[in-house]
Amino acid sequence: GEDVEQSLFLSVREGDSSVINCTYTDSSSTYLYWYKQEPGAGLQLLTYIFSNMDMKQDQRLTVLLNKKDKHLSLRIADTQTGDSAIYFCAESAAGNTGKLIFGQGTTLQVKP
Amino acid sequence: DAEITQSPRHKITETGRQVTLACHQTWNHNNMFWYRQDLGHGLRLIHYSYGVHDTNKGEVSDGYSVSRSNTEDLPLTLESAASSQTSVYFCASSEVGRNEQFFGPGTRLTVL
């Protein structure tokens, strides 16, 4: 079945780069997503990548997709304390159902 | 501005009681989803709907029901609340043919 895996925790120093990794199982996923959840809030779409792309850059965010290894990563450059949050990776479910399959979420802690 | 709201934001109830969580969106999206978020499990899909009078079971639907009488609302009902249903519940919506989901702020439910 479809499954998305993420490491649970990452700690970095302010100003460093953060790299959050994700693996997925469904090779037919059309889109892959990164959501951010701040404490006490809902999930906010950060960025997404179409499955025929290798990389997408959006200001401080860089998404890398390795389709062969089914590996997705989110790099945050110059990480700030405001980036502290839970980051969820998600893949679109098979069959154009509109459903998303979410990973467990990675808690990013940014130390000053 | 279009938005998605949930109410109540916090609820404490007792085992065996019926509870209804409200979700209202003004995006005019046909697709609506209910998730629960628990530590170590990420987001798990409870029920979803593709339009008025359409409802479908997700991966953790036991003990929950939904109804869709209009486009804007998808209330989630716990027929007889159990302690295992203590969780944070998120509602989301998306356009037909699009996978990006927009999330509400969540409802924290405690069942004593």
Coordinates of N, CA, C and O in Angstrom, one line a residue, chain A residues 8 30-31 33 35 37 40-45 48 86 88 92-93 96-105, chain B residues 9 31 33 35 37-38 40-43 45 48 50 57 88 90 94 97-106:
Chain A
L8 N 11.6 11.8 12.6 CA 10.6 12.5 13.5 C 11.2 13.8 14.0 O 10.4 14.7 14.4
T30 N 1.5 11.9 -8.6 CA 1.6 13.0 -9.6 C 2.3 14.2 -8.9 O 3.2 14.8 -9.5
Y31 N 1.9 14.5 -7.7 CA 2.5 15.6 -7.0 C 3.0 15.2 -5.6 O 2.4 14.2 -5.0
Y33 N 4.1 17.0 -1.8 CA 3.9 18.2 -1.1 C 4.7 18.3 0.2 O 5.0 17.3 0.8
Y35 N 4.0 20.4 3.8 CA 3.2 21.3 4.6 C 3.9 21.6 5.8 O 4.7 20.9 6.4
Q37 N 3.3 23.0 9.9 CA 2.3 23.1 11.0 C 3.0 23.8 12.1 O 3.9 23.3 12.8
G40 N -0.3 24.7 17.5 CA -1.7 25.1 17.7 C -2.4 25.5 16.5 O -3.5 26.1 16.5
A41 N -1.8 25.3 15.3 CA -2.4 25.7 14.1 C -2.6 24.5 13.1 O -2.2 23.4 13.4
G42 N -3.4 24.8 12.0 CA -3.6 23.8 11.0 C -2.3 23.7 10.1 O -1.3 24.4 10.3
L43 N -2.4 22.9 9.1 CA -1.3 22.7 8.2 C -1.4 23.7 7.1 O -2.5 24.0 6.6
Q44 N -0.3 24.3 6.7 CA -0.2 25.3 5.7 C 0.7 24.8 4.5 O 1.8 24.3 4.8
L45 N 0.2 24.8 3.3 CA 0.9 24.3 2.2 C 2.2 25.2 2.0 O 2.1 26.5 1.8
Y48 N 5.2 22.5 -3.4 CA 4.9 21.2 -4.0 C 5.8 21.0 -5.2 O 6.4 22.0 -5.7
I86 N 6.4 21.7 12.7 CA 6.3 20.3 12.2 C 6.2 20.4 10.7 O 5.3 21.1 10.2
F88 N 5.4 18.3 7.2 CA 4.8 17.1 6.7 C 5.1 16.9 5.2 O 4.8 17.9 4.5
S92 N 0.3 12.5 -3.5 CA -1.1 12.4 -3.9 C -1.3 10.9 -4.1 O -0.5 10.1 -4.6
A93 N -2.5 10.5 -3.6 CA -2.9 9.0 -3.7 C -3.1 8.6 -5.1 O -3.4 9.4 -6.0
N96 N -6.0 9.6 -9.0 CA -6.6 11.0 -9.1 C -7.8 11.1 -8.2 O -8.9 11.6 -8.6
T97 N -7.7 10.7 -6.9 CA -8.8 10.7 -6.0 C -8.9 12.0 -5.2 O -9.9 12.2 -4.5
G98 N -7.9 12.8 -5.3 CA -7.8 14.0 -4.5 C -7.3 13.8 -3.1 O -7.1 14.7 -2.3
K99 N -7.1 12.5 -2.7 CA -6.6 12.2 -1.4 C -5.1 12.4 -1.3 O -4.4 12.2 -2.3
L100 N -4.6 12.7 -0.1 CA -3.2 12.8 0.1 C -2.8 11.8 1.2 O -3.6 11.5 2.1
I101 N -1.6 11.3 1.0 CA -1.0 10.4 2.0 C 0.1 11.1 2.7 O 1.0 11.6 2.1
F102 N -0.1 11.3 4.1 CA 0.9 12.1 4.8 C 1.9 11.2 5.6 O 1.6 10.1 6.0
G103 N 3.1 11.8 5.7 CA 4.1 11.2 6.6 C 3.7 11.6 8.0 O 2.8 12.3 8.3
Q104 N 4.6 11.1 9.0 CA 4.3 11.3 10.4 C 4.7 12.7 10.8 O 4.3 13.1 11.9
G105 N 5.4 13.4 10.0 CA 5.8 14.8 10.3 C 7.2 14.8 11.0 O 7.5 13.9 11.8
Chain B
R9 N -13.1 24.9 18.9 CA -11.6 24.7 18.8 C -11.1 23.8 19.9 O -10.1 23.1 19.7
N31 N -14.5 19.0 -2.7 CA -13.8 17.9 -1.9 C -13.6 18.4 -0.5 O -13.0 19.5 -0.3
F33 N -12.4 16.8 3.6 CA -11.7 15.7 4.3 C -11.7 16.0 5.8 O -11.6 17.1 6.2
Y35 N -9.4 14.6 9.1 CA -8.3 13.8 9.6 C -8.2 13.9 11.1 O -8.7 14.8 11.7
Q37 N -5.1 13.8 14.1 CA -3.6 13.8 14.2 C -3.2 13.3 15.6 O -3.7 13.9 16.6
D38 N -2.4 12.3 15.6 CA -1.9 11.7 16.9 C -0.4 11.5 16.8 O 0.1 11.3 15.7
G40 N 3.1 10.2 16.5 CA 3.6 9.0 16.0 C 2.8 8.5 14.8 O 3.2 7.5 14.1
H41 N 1.6 9.1 14.5 CA 0.8 8.6 13.4 C 0.6 9.6 12.3 O 0.1 9.3 11.2
G42 N 1.1 10.8 12.5 CA 0.8 11.9 11.5 C -0.6 12.1 11.4 O -1.4 12.2 12.3
L43 N -1.1 12.3 10.1 CA -2.5 12.6 9.8 C -3.1 11.3 9.2 O -2.6 10.8 8.3
L45 N -6.7 9.7 7.7 CA -8.0 10.1 7.0 C -9.1 9.4 7.7 O -9.1 8.1 7.7
Y48 N -14.2 11.3 3.9 CA -14.1 12.4 2.9 C -15.4 12.4 2.0 O -16.1 11.5 2.0
Y50 N -16.9 14.1 -1.9 CA -16.6 14.7 -3.2 C -17.7 15.7 -3.6 O -17.6 16.3 -4.7
K57 N -15.6 6.4 3.4 CA -14.8 6.1 4.5 C -13.3 6.2 4.2 O -12.9 5.7 3.2
V88 N -6.5 15.5 18.0 CA -6.7 16.8 17.3 C -7.3 16.5 15.9 O -6.7 15.6 15.2
F90 N -8.6 17.7 12.2 CA -8.5 18.7 11.1 C -9.4 18.4 10.0 O -9.6 17.3 9.5
S94 N -10.5 20.8 -0.9 CA -9.7 21.0 -2.2 C -10.7 21.1 -3.4 O -11.8 20.7 -3.3
G97 N -10.1 17.9 -9.0 CA -9.0 17.8 -10.0 C -7.7 18.4 -9.5 O -6.7 18.4 -10.1
R98 N -7.7 19.0 -8.2 CA -6.5 19.5 -7.6 C -6.2 18.7 -6.4 O -7.1 18.4 -5.6
N99 N -4.9 18.5 -6.1 CA -4.6 17.8 -4.9 C -4.3 18.6 -3.7 O -4.3 18.2 -2.5
E100 N -4.0 19.9 -3.9 CA -3.6 20.8 -2.8 C -4.8 20.9 -1.9 O -5.9 21.3 -2.3
Q101 N -4.6 20.6 -0.6 CA -5.7 20.7 0.4 C -5.4 21.9 1.3 O -4.3 22.2 1.7
F102 N -6.5 22.6 1.7 CA -6.4 23.7 2.6 C -7.0 23.3 3.9 O -8.2 22.8 3.9
F103 N -6.3 23.6 4.9 CA -6.7 23.1 6.2 C -7.3 24.1 7.2 O -7.0 25.3 7.1
G104 N -8.3 23.6 8.0 CA -8.8 24.4 9.1 C -7.8 24.5 10.2 O -6.8 23.8 10.2
P105 N -8.1 25.2 11.3 CA -7.2 25.4 12.4 C -7.2 24.2 13.4 O -6.3 24.1 14.3
G106 N -8.2 23.3 13.3 CA -8.2 22.1 14.1 C -9.1 22.2 15.3 O -9.4 23.3 15.8

